[in-house]
PDB file of C-alpha atoms in Angstrom:
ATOM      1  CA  UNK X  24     -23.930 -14.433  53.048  1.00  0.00           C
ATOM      2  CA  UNK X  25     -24.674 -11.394  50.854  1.00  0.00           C
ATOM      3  CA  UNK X  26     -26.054 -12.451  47.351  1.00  0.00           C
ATOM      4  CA  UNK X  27     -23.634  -9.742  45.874  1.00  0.00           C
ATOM      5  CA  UNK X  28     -20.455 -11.012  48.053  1.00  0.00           C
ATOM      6  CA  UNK X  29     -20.892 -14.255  47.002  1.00  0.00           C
ATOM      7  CA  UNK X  30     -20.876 -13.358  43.324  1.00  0.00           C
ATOM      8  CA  UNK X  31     -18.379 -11.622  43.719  1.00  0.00           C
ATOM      9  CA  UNK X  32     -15.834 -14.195  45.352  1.00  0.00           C
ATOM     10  CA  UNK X  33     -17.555 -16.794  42.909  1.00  0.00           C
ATOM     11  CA  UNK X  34     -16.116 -14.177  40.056  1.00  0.00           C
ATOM     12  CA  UNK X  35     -12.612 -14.213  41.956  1.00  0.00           C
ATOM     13  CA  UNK X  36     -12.246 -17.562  41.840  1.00  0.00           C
ATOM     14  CA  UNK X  37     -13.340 -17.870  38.390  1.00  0.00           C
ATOM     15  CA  UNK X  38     -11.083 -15.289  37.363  1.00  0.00           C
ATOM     16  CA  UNK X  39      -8.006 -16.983  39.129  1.00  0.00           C
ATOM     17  CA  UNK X  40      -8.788 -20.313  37.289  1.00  0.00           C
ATOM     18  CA  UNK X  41      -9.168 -18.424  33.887  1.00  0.00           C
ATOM     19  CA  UNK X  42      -6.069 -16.431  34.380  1.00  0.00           C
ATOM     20  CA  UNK X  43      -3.779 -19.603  34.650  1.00  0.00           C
ATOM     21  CA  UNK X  44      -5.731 -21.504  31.673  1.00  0.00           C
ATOM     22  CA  UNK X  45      -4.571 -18.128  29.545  1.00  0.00           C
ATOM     23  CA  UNK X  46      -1.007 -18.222  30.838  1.00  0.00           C
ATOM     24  CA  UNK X  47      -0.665 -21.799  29.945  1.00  0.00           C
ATOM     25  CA  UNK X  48      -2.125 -21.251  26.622  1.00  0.00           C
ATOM     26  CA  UNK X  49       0.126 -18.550  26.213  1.00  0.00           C
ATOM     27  CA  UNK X  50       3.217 -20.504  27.851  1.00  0.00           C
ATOM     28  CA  UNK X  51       2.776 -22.770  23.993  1.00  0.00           C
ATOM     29  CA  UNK X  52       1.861 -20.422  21.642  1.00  0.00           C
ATOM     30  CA  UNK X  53       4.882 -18.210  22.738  1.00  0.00           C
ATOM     31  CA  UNK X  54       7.379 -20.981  22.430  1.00  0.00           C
ATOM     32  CA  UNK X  55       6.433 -21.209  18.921  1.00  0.00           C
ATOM     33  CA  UNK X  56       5.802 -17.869  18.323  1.00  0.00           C
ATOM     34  CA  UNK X  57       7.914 -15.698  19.842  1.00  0.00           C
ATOM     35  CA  UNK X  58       9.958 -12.692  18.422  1.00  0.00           C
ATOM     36  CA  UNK X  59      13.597 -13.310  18.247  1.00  0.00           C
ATOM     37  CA  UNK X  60      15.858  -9.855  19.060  1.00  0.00           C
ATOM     38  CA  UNK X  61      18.458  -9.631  21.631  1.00  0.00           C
ATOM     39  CA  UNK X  62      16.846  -5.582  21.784  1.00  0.00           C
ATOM     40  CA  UNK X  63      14.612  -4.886  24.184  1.00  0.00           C
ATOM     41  CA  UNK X  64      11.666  -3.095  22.845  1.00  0.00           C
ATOM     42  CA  UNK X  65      12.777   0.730  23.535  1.00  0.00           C
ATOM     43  CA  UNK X  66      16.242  -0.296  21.180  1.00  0.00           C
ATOM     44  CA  UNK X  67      14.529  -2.118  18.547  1.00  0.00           C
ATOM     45  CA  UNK X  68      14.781  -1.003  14.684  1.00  0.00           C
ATOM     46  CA  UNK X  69      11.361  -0.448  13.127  1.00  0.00           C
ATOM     47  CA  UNK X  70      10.857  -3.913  11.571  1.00  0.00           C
ATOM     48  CA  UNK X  71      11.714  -5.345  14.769  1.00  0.00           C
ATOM     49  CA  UNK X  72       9.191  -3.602  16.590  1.00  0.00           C
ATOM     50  CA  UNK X  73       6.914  -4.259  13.152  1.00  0.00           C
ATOM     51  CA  UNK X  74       7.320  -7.962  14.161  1.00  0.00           C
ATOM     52  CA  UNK X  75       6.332  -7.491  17.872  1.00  0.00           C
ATOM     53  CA  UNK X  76       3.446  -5.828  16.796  1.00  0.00           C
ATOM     54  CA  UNK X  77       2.128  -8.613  14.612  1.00  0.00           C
ATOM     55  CA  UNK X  78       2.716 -11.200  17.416  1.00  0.00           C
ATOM     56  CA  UNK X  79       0.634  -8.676  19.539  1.00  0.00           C
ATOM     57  CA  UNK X  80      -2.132  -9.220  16.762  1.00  0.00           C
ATOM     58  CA  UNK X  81      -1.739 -12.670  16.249  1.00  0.00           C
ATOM     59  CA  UNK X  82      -1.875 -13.638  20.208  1.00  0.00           C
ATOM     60  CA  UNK X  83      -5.028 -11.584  19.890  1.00  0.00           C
ATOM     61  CA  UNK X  84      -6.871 -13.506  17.589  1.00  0.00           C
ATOM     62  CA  UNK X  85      -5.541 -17.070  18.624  1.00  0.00           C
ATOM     63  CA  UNK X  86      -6.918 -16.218  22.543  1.00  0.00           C
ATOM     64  CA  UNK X  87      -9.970 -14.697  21.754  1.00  0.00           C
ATOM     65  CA  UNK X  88     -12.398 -18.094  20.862  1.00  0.00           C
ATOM     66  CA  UNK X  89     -10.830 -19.852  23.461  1.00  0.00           C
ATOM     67  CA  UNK X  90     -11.610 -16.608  26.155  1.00  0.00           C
ATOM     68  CA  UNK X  91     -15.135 -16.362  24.804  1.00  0.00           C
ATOM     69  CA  UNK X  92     -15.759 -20.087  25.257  1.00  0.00           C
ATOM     70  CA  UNK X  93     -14.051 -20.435  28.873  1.00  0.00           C
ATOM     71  CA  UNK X  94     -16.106 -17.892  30.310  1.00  0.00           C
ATOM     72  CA  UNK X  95     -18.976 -18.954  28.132  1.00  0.00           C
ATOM     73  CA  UNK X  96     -19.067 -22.285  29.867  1.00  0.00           C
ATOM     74  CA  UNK X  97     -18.953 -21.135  32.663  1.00  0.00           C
ATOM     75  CA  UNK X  98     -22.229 -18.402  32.374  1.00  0.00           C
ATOM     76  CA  UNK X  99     -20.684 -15.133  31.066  1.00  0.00           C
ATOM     77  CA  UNK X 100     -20.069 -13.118  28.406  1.00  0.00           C
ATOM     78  CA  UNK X 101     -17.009 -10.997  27.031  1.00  0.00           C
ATOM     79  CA  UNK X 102     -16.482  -7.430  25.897  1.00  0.00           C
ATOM     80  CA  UNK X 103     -13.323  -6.919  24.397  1.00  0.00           C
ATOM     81  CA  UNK X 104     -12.036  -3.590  24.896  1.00  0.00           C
ATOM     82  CA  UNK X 105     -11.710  -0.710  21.379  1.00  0.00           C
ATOM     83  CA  UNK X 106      -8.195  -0.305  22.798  1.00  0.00           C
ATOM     84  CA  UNK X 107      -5.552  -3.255  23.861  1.00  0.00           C
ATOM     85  CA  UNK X 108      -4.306  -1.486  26.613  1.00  0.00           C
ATOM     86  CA  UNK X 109      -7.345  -2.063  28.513  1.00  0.00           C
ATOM     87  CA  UNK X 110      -8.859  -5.264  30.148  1.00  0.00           C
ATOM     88  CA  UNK X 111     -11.579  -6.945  28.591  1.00  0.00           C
ATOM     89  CA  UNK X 112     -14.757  -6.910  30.334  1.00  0.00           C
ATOM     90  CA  UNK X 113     -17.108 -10.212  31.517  1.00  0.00           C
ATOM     91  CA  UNK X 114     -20.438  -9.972  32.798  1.00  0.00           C
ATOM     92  CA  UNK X 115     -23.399 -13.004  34.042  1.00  0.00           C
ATOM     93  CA  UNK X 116     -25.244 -13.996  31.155  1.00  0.00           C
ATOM     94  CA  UNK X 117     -28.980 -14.167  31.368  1.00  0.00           C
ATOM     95  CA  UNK X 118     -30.737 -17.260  32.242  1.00  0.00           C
ATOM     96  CA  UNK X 119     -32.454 -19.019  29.358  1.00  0.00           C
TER      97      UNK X 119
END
């Protein structure tokens, strides 16, 4: 097999496994830290909205040590993305 396939579907596979470790971690921080409005976000008043953006924030910085040390473990890196529509970026670390 191709040495670039195979990292690739190795990184597939990784990613799949990472992506339900996030939504579980999200699953319990959001059911204790979840915005309460019957608005959806188009209808909301300012503070409202306010509040959504702080739990934007705060999910943030809660997820981001245990994202670095997931893929860490695992032999990569993160690059978190200057704007938080975006995806963060992995790549391979080096070997030691």
């Amino acid at each position: 097999m191709n040495p670039s396939v195979s990292a690739q579907n190795e990184f597939v596979a990784l990613d799949e496994e990472y992506r339900a470790y996030i939504d579980k971690l999200k699953a319990g921080w959001l059911s204790k830290d979840r915005v309460t409005s019957k608005n959806v976000y188009e209808v909301m008043r300012p503070e409202e909205r306010a509040q959504v953006h702080q739990r934007i924030a705060r999910w943030g910085r809660y997820v981001t040590p245990f994202a670095e040390a997931w893929w860490k473990e695992r032999g990569y890196g993160v690059v978190w993305p200057d704007d938080d529509s975006k995806p963060m970026q992995v790549y391979k670390l080096e070997a030691a």
